[in-house]
Amino acid sequence: MMRVLSPVALAVLAAFLAAGCACDLEDAAGMATAARSRQEAGMGAEAVAGYLEAGACIEGEADDDAQARYLLAAICFRIHLAGGPAALPAGESSGWLRARLGGSGEKDLLALAFRDVLTLERETFSAEGIPAWATVDRLLIAADIVQERSSELLSHIFPGVLAGIPPGFAEAFLRMGALEVVRGFSVQAWRRALDGGASPDASRERLASAYRGMAEACGVLAASPIVAARGREWLRAERDRCAGLAERVRLVISPDDLRDPVTREMLKLDLTTHLDEGRRFALDAFAEKQSGNRARAVAFLRQSCAHFALAFAIGIEEDLGRRGAGGMLGELLPKFAELMSEAE
């Protein structure tokens, strides 16, 4: 990613600095939308310059104004996609963002964007004046942070839980749960893009990638030596289903055409909700297993895992999030392994 600005980008910044920072949400939204067009055209440095210009207009209002915070989260996410801090030019134009990131305690711009998205979840406000693409990005931010933080899930499960369970099996099961969350946010982002006239490409790409990842995870699980013939049969069928859905994403007009629904609860960004929902599905899975309904028990365990994966991503910096989600995932793993290892 370029770090030296082109003459066009320098001209944009010079004009902005000369005019000062007096602009409102509508002005900032227009600047950010123009920057996004430059980003899509491959003009990386110019796009970053435009995002910095837009963000400088509203960053002072973001703490008190939900709409400004909403747009700023999308701007931070867009700069993250453009290369993150490494893509920022040196000097005054990027000073506000460097200061905001440094003062937040977050490790990168994706985490900073997600922090702002979490605060928005608890507020009531109008999305009027916020560009349609930014409302899509709000969902993609959640999808990407879950994907990133899911790599830490296994390290928060008590080592004793993994006795007799191959690490690859455990990792694949947890990955399936996290990818189910990514699937849900990607589907909703695609819907939002269609409703707002924004491009659905990023949403479709993430959705197809989630399905491919789920298919790969099922393949890993099916190949595990602890899985019995009945478990392998189910896992291979699920692998083929997910692989087929990944291909269909390219062909359908709406995500609803995939007939793979997303529940409303899976789109909430509330730690307590997902800890509670995860426990509820775990209890339902136990009840179904006791009743001999193995297929429903497996489905409920997967849903439980997804809720705990999202709870972990939301509360990774809180003791309740790490220990609560990690502890419950540690209880799910042996149950899932047992179901997969049962003979006919």
Tab-separated table of C-alpha atoms in Angstrom:
chain	number	residue	atom	x	y	z
A	1	MET	CA	0.000	0.000	0.000
A	2	MET	CA	1.343	3.443	-0.961
A	3	ARG	CA	2.479	5.667	1.851
A	4	VAL	CA	3.550	8.610	-0.320
A	5	LEU	CA	0.535	10.601	-1.459
A	6	SER	CA	0.057	11.420	-5.109
A	7	PRO	CA	-0.323	15.045	-6.210
A	8	VAL	CA	-4.106	14.524	-6.329
A	9	ALA	CA	-4.236	13.325	-2.740
A	10	LEU	CA	-1.979	16.147	-1.588
A	11	ALA	CA	-4.218	18.659	-3.307
A	12	VAL	CA	-7.273	17.203	-1.539
A	13	LEU	CA	-5.583	17.467	1.841
A	14	ALA	CA	-4.201	20.941	1.192
A	15	ALA	CA	-7.639	22.251	0.239
A	16	PHE	CA	-9.145	20.667	3.313
A	17	LEU	CA	-6.563	22.050	5.706
A	18	ALA	CA	-6.915	25.476	4.188
A	19	ALA	CA	-10.690	25.410	4.608
A	20	GLY	CA	-10.549	24.123	8.176
A	21	CYS	CA	-12.686	21.384	9.685
A	22	ALA	CA	-16.067	23.058	9.523
A	23	CYS	CA	-18.434	20.488	8.081
A	24	ASP	CA	-21.393	18.434	9.180
A	25	LEU	CA	-22.417	14.775	8.891
A	26	GLU	CA	-23.730	15.263	5.366
A	27	ASP	CA	-20.454	16.815	4.206
A	28	ALA	CA	-18.400	14.102	5.872
A	29	ALA	CA	-20.627	11.382	4.384
A	30	GLY	CA	-20.107	12.853	0.922
A	31	MET	CA	-16.335	12.956	1.372
A	32	ALA	CA	-16.235	9.383	2.659
A	33	THR	CA	-18.434	8.140	-0.185
A	34	ALA	CA	-16.131	9.803	-2.721
A	35	ALA	CA	-13.153	8.179	-0.978
A	36	ARG	CA	-14.839	4.792	-1.171
A	37	SER	CA	-15.290	5.226	-4.926
A	38	ARG	CA	-11.571	5.957	-5.229
A	39	GLN	CA	-10.798	2.881	-3.130
A	40	GLU	CA	-12.904	0.680	-5.407
A	41	ALA	CA	-11.064	2.161	-8.403
A	42	GLY	CA	-7.742	1.059	-6.925
A	43	MET	CA	-6.641	4.553	-5.895
A	44	GLY	CA	-5.425	3.538	-2.448
A	45	ALA	CA	-3.545	6.640	-1.305
A	46	GLU	CA	-6.213	8.989	-2.627
A	47	ALA	CA	-8.910	6.976	-0.873
A	48	VAL	CA	-7.087	7.098	2.464
A	49	ALA	CA	-6.618	10.838	2.075
A	50	GLY	CA	-10.358	11.241	1.494
A	51	TYR	CA	-11.264	9.098	4.503
A	52	LEU	CA	-8.906	11.126	6.685
A	53	GLU	CA	-10.507	14.327	5.451
A	54	ALA	CA	-13.998	13.026	6.230
A	55	GLY	CA	-12.997	11.656	9.614
A	56	ALA	CA	-11.291	14.865	10.687
A	57	CYS	CA	-14.598	16.673	10.167
A	58	ILE	CA	-16.554	14.546	12.620
A	59	GLU	CA	-14.109	12.846	14.988
A	60	GLY	CA	-14.595	15.561	17.584
A	61	GLU	CA	-18.337	14.839	17.617
A	62	ALA	CA	-18.124	11.041	17.709
A	63	ASP	CA	-18.148	10.623	21.480
A	64	ASP	CA	-21.449	12.472	21.846
A	65	ASP	CA	-23.132	11.908	18.485
A	66	ALA	CA	-24.145	8.360	17.504
A	67	GLN	CA	-24.452	9.197	13.809
A	68	ALA	CA	-20.942	10.659	13.713
A	69	ARG	CA	-19.624	7.594	15.552
A	70	TYR	CA	-21.400	5.332	13.066
A	71	LEU	CA	-19.749	6.995	10.096
A	72	LEU	CA	-16.389	7.166	11.848
A	73	ALA	CA	-16.502	3.411	12.529
A	74	ALA	CA	-17.040	2.817	8.805
A	75	ILE	CA	-14.196	5.206	7.955
A	76	CYS	CA	-11.815	3.402	10.337
A	77	PHE	CA	-12.877	0.074	8.815
A	78	ARG	CA	-12.272	1.334	5.300
A	79	ILE	CA	-8.772	2.552	6.200
A	80	HIS	CA	-8.189	-0.844	7.853
A	81	LEU	CA	-9.106	-2.534	4.560
A	82	ALA	CA	-6.779	-0.141	2.731
A	83	GLY	CA	-3.822	-1.256	4.842
A	84	GLY	CA	-4.411	0.083	8.336
A	85	PRO	CA	-1.911	2.401	10.037
A	86	ALA	CA	0.768	1.416	7.510
A	87	ALA	CA	-1.296	3.145	4.811
A	88	LEU	CA	-1.496	6.450	6.712
A	89	PRO	CA	0.596	9.348	5.455
A	90	ALA	CA	2.907	11.044	7.917
A	91	GLY	CA	1.960	14.484	9.142
A	92	GLU	CA	-0.976	16.487	10.355
A	93	SER	CA	-3.650	14.868	8.182
A	94	SER	CA	-3.433	11.507	9.987
A	95	GLY	CA	-2.681	12.876	13.448
A	96	TRP	CA	-6.268	12.699	14.662
A	97	LEU	CA	-6.611	9.018	13.750
A	98	ARG	CA	-3.258	8.032	15.237
A	99	ALA	CA	-4.243	9.815	18.449
A	100	ARG	CA	-7.665	8.162	18.500
A	101	LEU	CA	-6.192	4.695	17.982
A	102	GLY	CA	-3.442	5.246	20.533
A	103	GLY	CA	-5.840	6.579	23.146
A	104	SER	CA	-8.327	3.748	22.657
A	105	GLY	CA	-6.051	0.927	23.786
A	106	GLU	CA	-7.175	-1.118	20.763
A	107	LYS	CA	-4.564	-2.968	18.751
A	108	ASP	CA	-5.718	-1.929	15.288
A	109	LEU	CA	-8.341	-0.011	13.316
A	110	LEU	CA	-10.666	-3.014	12.995
A	111	ALA	CA	-10.823	-3.347	16.780
A	112	LEU	CA	-11.338	0.423	17.077
A	113	ALA	CA	-14.206	0.299	14.579
A	114	PHE	CA	-15.774	-2.628	16.422
A	115	ARG	CA	-15.533	-0.785	19.730
A	116	ASP	CA	-17.592	2.046	18.258
A	117	VAL	CA	-20.062	-0.421	16.753
A	118	LEU	CA	-20.571	-1.992	20.175
A	119	THR	CA	-21.421	1.366	21.737
A	120	LEU	CA	-23.960	2.017	18.980
A	121	GLU	CA	-25.744	-1.217	19.861
A	122	ARG	CA	-26.876	0.349	23.129
A	123	GLU	CA	-28.166	3.597	21.632
A	124	THR	CA	-31.299	4.625	19.775
A	125	PHE	CA	-30.691	6.976	16.862
A	126	SER	CA	-31.675	7.660	13.272
A	127	ALA	CA	-29.545	6.370	10.421
A	128	GLU	CA	-30.703	9.286	8.260
A	129	GLY	CA	-27.746	10.926	6.570
A	130	ILE	CA	-25.542	7.836	6.966
A	131	PRO	CA	-24.597	6.379	3.560
A	132	ALA	CA	-26.013	2.964	2.710
A	133	TRP	CA	-22.527	1.472	2.317
A	134	ALA	CA	-21.689	2.454	5.905
A	135	THR	CA	-24.726	0.564	7.223
A	136	VAL	CA	-23.422	-2.481	5.356
A	137	ASP	CA	-19.927	-1.955	6.756
A	138	ARG	CA	-21.287	-1.939	10.303
A	139	LEU	CA	-22.255	-5.595	9.783
A	140	LEU	CA	-19.026	-6.485	7.990
A	141	ILE	CA	-17.026	-5.062	10.900
A	142	ALA	CA	-18.751	-7.562	13.200
A	143	ALA	CA	-18.158	-10.421	10.755
A	144	ASP	CA	-14.460	-9.624	10.410
A	145	ILE	CA	-13.789	-9.184	14.128
A	146	VAL	CA	-15.407	-12.544	14.925
A	147	GLN	CA	-13.316	-14.198	12.232
A	148	GLU	CA	-10.138	-12.616	13.582
A	149	ARG	CA	-10.761	-13.290	17.263
A	150	SER	CA	-11.907	-16.873	16.723
A	151	SER	CA	-8.258	-17.875	16.372
A	152	GLU	CA	-7.902	-17.281	20.133
A	153	LEU	CA	-10.826	-19.468	21.181
A	154	LEU	CA	-8.868	-22.666	21.688
A	155	SER	CA	-6.329	-20.976	23.963
A	156	HIS	CA	-9.102	-20.016	26.413
A	157	ILE	CA	-10.367	-23.574	26.896
A	158	PHE	CA	-9.028	-25.412	29.934
A	159	PRO	CA	-6.321	-27.907	28.831
A	160	GLY	CA	-7.937	-30.787	30.709
A	161	VAL	CA	-10.976	-30.561	28.437
A	162	LEU	CA	-8.904	-31.593	25.437
A	163	ALA	CA	-7.849	-34.929	26.915
A	164	GLY	CA	-8.663	-37.526	24.269
A	165	ILE	CA	-9.820	-34.911	21.758
A	166	PRO	CA	-7.384	-34.227	18.903
A	167	PRO	CA	-6.489	-30.499	18.699
A	168	GLY	CA	-7.456	-30.429	15.022
A	169	PHE	CA	-10.925	-31.743	15.885
A	170	ALA	CA	-11.375	-29.122	18.603
A	171	GLU	CA	-10.157	-26.294	16.383
A	172	ALA	CA	-12.438	-27.329	13.497
A	173	PHE	CA	-15.498	-27.470	15.753
A	174	LEU	CA	-14.793	-23.989	17.166
A	175	ARG	CA	-14.136	-22.682	13.662
A	176	MET	CA	-17.541	-23.928	12.522
A	177	GLY	CA	-19.181	-21.973	15.337
A	178	ALA	CA	-17.345	-18.761	14.495
A	179	LEU	CA	-18.071	-19.129	10.779
A	180	GLU	CA	-21.767	-19.533	11.543
A	181	VAL	CA	-21.596	-16.068	13.106
A	182	VAL	CA	-19.755	-14.707	10.064
A	183	ARG	CA	-22.412	-16.273	7.850
A	184	GLY	CA	-25.192	-14.502	9.731
A	185	PHE	CA	-23.643	-11.040	9.556
A	186	SER	CA	-22.698	-11.544	5.901
A	187	VAL	CA	-26.258	-12.529	4.980
A	188	GLN	CA	-27.652	-9.486	6.772
A	189	ALA	CA	-25.043	-7.231	5.144
A	190	TRP	CA	-26.078	-8.542	1.729
A	191	ARG	CA	-29.724	-7.828	2.531
A	192	ARG	CA	-28.856	-4.333	3.741
A	193	ALA	CA	-26.874	-3.668	0.578
A	194	LEU	CA	-29.837	-4.682	-1.587
A	195	ASP	CA	-32.213	-2.516	0.454
A	196	GLY	CA	-29.936	0.531	0.325
A	197	GLY	CA	-28.683	0.268	-3.229
A	198	ALA	CA	-25.104	-0.398	-2.087
A	199	SER	CA	-22.743	-2.942	-3.620
A	200	PRO	CA	-23.296	-6.465	-2.231
A	201	ASP	CA	-19.906	-7.717	-3.430
A	202	ALA	CA	-18.088	-7.594	-0.085
A	203	SER	CA	-20.980	-9.335	1.664
A	204	ARG	CA	-21.176	-12.063	-0.974
A	205	GLU	CA	-17.424	-12.651	-0.834
A	206	ARG	CA	-17.486	-13.067	2.937
A	207	LEU	CA	-20.503	-15.350	2.766
A	208	ALA	CA	-18.934	-17.586	0.141
A	209	SER	CA	-15.717	-17.682	2.163
A	210	ALA	CA	-17.662	-18.623	5.313
A	211	TYR	CA	-19.354	-21.527	3.524
A	212	ARG	CA	-16.032	-22.724	2.101
A	213	GLY	CA	-14.492	-22.536	5.556
A	214	MET	CA	-17.362	-24.519	7.054
A	215	ALA	CA	-16.974	-27.161	4.354
A	216	GLU	CA	-13.250	-27.406	5.106
A	217	ALA	CA	-13.920	-27.683	8.852
A	218	CYS	CA	-16.414	-30.489	8.252
A	219	GLY	CA	-13.793	-32.278	6.159
A	220	VAL	CA	-11.262	-32.003	8.983
A	221	LEU	CA	-13.788	-33.321	11.499
A	222	ALA	CA	-14.796	-36.201	9.234
A	223	ALA	CA	-11.162	-37.262	8.881
A	224	SER	CA	-10.589	-37.364	12.643
A	225	PRO	CA	-9.868	-40.860	14.055
A	226	ILE	CA	-12.356	-40.351	16.884
A	227	VAL	CA	-15.306	-39.984	14.491
A	228	ALA	CA	-17.392	-43.110	13.885
A	229	ALA	CA	-19.037	-44.069	10.597
A	230	ARG	CA	-22.341	-42.417	11.457
A	231	GLY	CA	-20.586	-39.171	12.376
A	232	ARG	CA	-18.510	-39.228	9.179
A	233	GLU	CA	-21.632	-39.673	7.100
A	234	TRP	CA	-23.282	-36.615	8.644
A	235	LEU	CA	-20.130	-34.501	8.440
A	236	ARG	CA	-19.527	-35.352	4.795
A	237	ALA	CA	-23.124	-34.500	3.952
A	238	GLU	CA	-22.729	-31.169	5.732
A	239	ARG	CA	-19.411	-30.583	3.969
A	240	ASP	CA	-21.078	-31.088	0.595
A	241	ARG	CA	-24.020	-28.861	1.572
A	242	CYS	CA	-21.743	-25.982	2.571
A	243	ALA	CA	-19.556	-26.401	-0.523
A	244	GLY	CA	-22.671	-26.282	-2.685
A	245	LEU	CA	-23.907	-23.131	-0.943
A	246	ALA	CA	-20.530	-21.469	-1.507
A	247	GLU	CA	-20.998	-22.023	-5.239
A	248	ARG	CA	-24.626	-20.875	-5.189
A	249	VAL	CA	-23.684	-17.535	-3.618
A	250	ARG	CA	-22.319	-16.488	-7.017
A	251	LEU	CA	-25.539	-17.375	-8.804
A	252	VAL	CA	-28.442	-16.119	-6.686
A	253	ILE	CA	-29.813	-12.583	-6.541
A	254	SER	CA	-30.742	-12.526	-2.859
A	255	PRO	CA	-29.278	-14.409	0.126
A	256	ASP	CA	-32.810	-15.587	0.907
A	257	ASP	CA	-32.583	-17.720	-2.248
A	258	LEU	CA	-30.054	-19.878	-0.402
A	259	ARG	CA	-32.758	-20.949	2.093
A	260	ASP	CA	-30.250	-20.921	4.929
A	261	PRO	CA	-31.935	-18.619	7.457
A	262	VAL	CA	-30.360	-16.350	10.057
A	263	THR	CA	-31.993	-15.836	13.442
A	264	ARG	CA	-32.491	-12.345	14.809
A	265	GLU	CA	-30.632	-13.225	18.003
A	266	MET	CA	-27.443	-14.022	16.095
A	267	LEU	CA	-27.249	-10.420	14.869
A	268	LYS	CA	-27.248	-8.854	18.329
A	269	LEU	CA	-24.027	-7.548	19.806
A	270	ASP	CA	-24.809	-8.123	23.445
A	271	LEU	CA	-22.533	-10.265	25.599
A	272	THR	CA	-25.157	-11.366	28.119
A	273	THR	CA	-27.645	-12.314	25.405
A	274	HIS	CA	-25.195	-14.679	23.740
A	275	LEU	CA	-23.986	-16.245	26.961
A	276	ASP	CA	-27.623	-16.916	27.875
A	277	GLU	CA	-28.566	-18.177	24.407
A	278	GLY	CA	-25.497	-20.378	24.298
A	279	ARG	CA	-26.411	-22.000	27.597
A	280	ARG	CA	-30.010	-22.480	26.464
A	281	PHE	CA	-28.985	-24.287	23.287
A	282	ALA	CA	-26.497	-26.414	25.243
A	283	LEU	CA	-29.278	-27.550	27.601
A	284	ASP	CA	-31.545	-28.242	24.622
A	285	ALA	CA	-28.790	-30.337	23.047
A	286	PHE	CA	-28.433	-32.381	26.233
A	287	ALA	CA	-32.192	-32.964	26.388
A	288	GLU	CA	-32.298	-34.077	22.747
A	289	LYS	CA	-29.385	-36.443	23.279
A	290	GLN	CA	-31.126	-37.969	26.268
A	291	SER	CA	-34.220	-38.446	24.104
A	292	GLY	CA	-32.196	-40.192	21.434
A	293	ASN	CA	-32.596	-37.405	18.866
A	294	ARG	CA	-28.981	-37.214	17.799
A	295	ALA	CA	-29.470	-34.945	14.773
A	296	ARG	CA	-31.214	-32.242	16.798
A	297	ALA	CA	-28.612	-32.546	19.542
A	298	VAL	CA	-25.852	-31.881	17.008
A	299	ALA	CA	-27.738	-28.898	15.564
A	300	PHE	CA	-28.263	-27.375	19.010
A	301	LEU	CA	-24.601	-27.859	19.935
A	302	ARG	CA	-23.570	-26.006	16.784
A	303	GLN	CA	-25.915	-23.141	17.618
A	304	SER	CA	-24.586	-23.054	21.166
A	305	CYS	CA	-21.021	-22.911	19.874
A	306	ALA	CA	-21.897	-20.006	17.565
A	307	HIS	CA	-23.405	-17.969	20.403
A	308	PHE	CA	-20.368	-18.541	22.606
A	309	ALA	CA	-17.993	-17.660	19.759
A	310	LEU	CA	-19.794	-14.345	19.327
A	311	ALA	CA	-19.867	-13.756	23.093
A	312	PHE	CA	-16.105	-14.326	23.143
A	313	ALA	CA	-15.530	-11.806	20.338
A	314	ILE	CA	-17.690	-9.213	22.082
A	315	GLY	CA	-16.211	-9.698	25.530
A	316	ILE	CA	-12.647	-10.747	24.780
A	317	GLU	CA	-11.288	-7.953	26.988
A	318	GLU	CA	-13.682	-8.726	29.838
A	319	ASP	CA	-13.305	-11.563	32.308
A	320	LEU	CA	-16.952	-12.563	31.824
A	321	GLY	CA	-16.498	-12.829	28.067
A	322	ARG	CA	-13.248	-14.799	28.130
A	323	ARG	CA	-13.980	-17.141	30.993
A	324	GLY	CA	-17.719	-17.447	30.417
A	325	ALA	CA	-17.517	-18.266	26.726
A	326	GLY	CA	-14.278	-20.248	27.032
A	327	GLY	CA	-15.620	-22.327	29.906
A	328	MET	CA	-18.861	-23.170	28.144
A	329	LEU	CA	-17.091	-24.021	24.893
A	330	GLY	CA	-14.953	-26.389	26.928
A	331	GLU	CA	-18.122	-28.176	27.998
A	332	LEU	CA	-19.496	-28.368	24.453
A	333	LEU	CA	-16.413	-29.945	22.899
A	334	PRO	CA	-16.603	-33.323	24.712
A	335	LYS	CA	-20.358	-33.521	24.051
A	336	PHE	CA	-19.855	-32.923	20.335
A	337	ALA	CA	-16.962	-35.399	20.231
A	338	GLU	CA	-19.097	-37.993	21.972
A	339	LEU	CA	-21.946	-37.549	19.486
A	340	MET	CA	-19.549	-37.856	16.546
A	341	SER	CA	-17.892	-40.965	17.979
A	342	GLU	CA	-21.092	-42.898	18.660
A	343	ALA	CA	-21.439	-46.096	16.676
A	344	GLU	CA	-24.684	-47.297	15.129
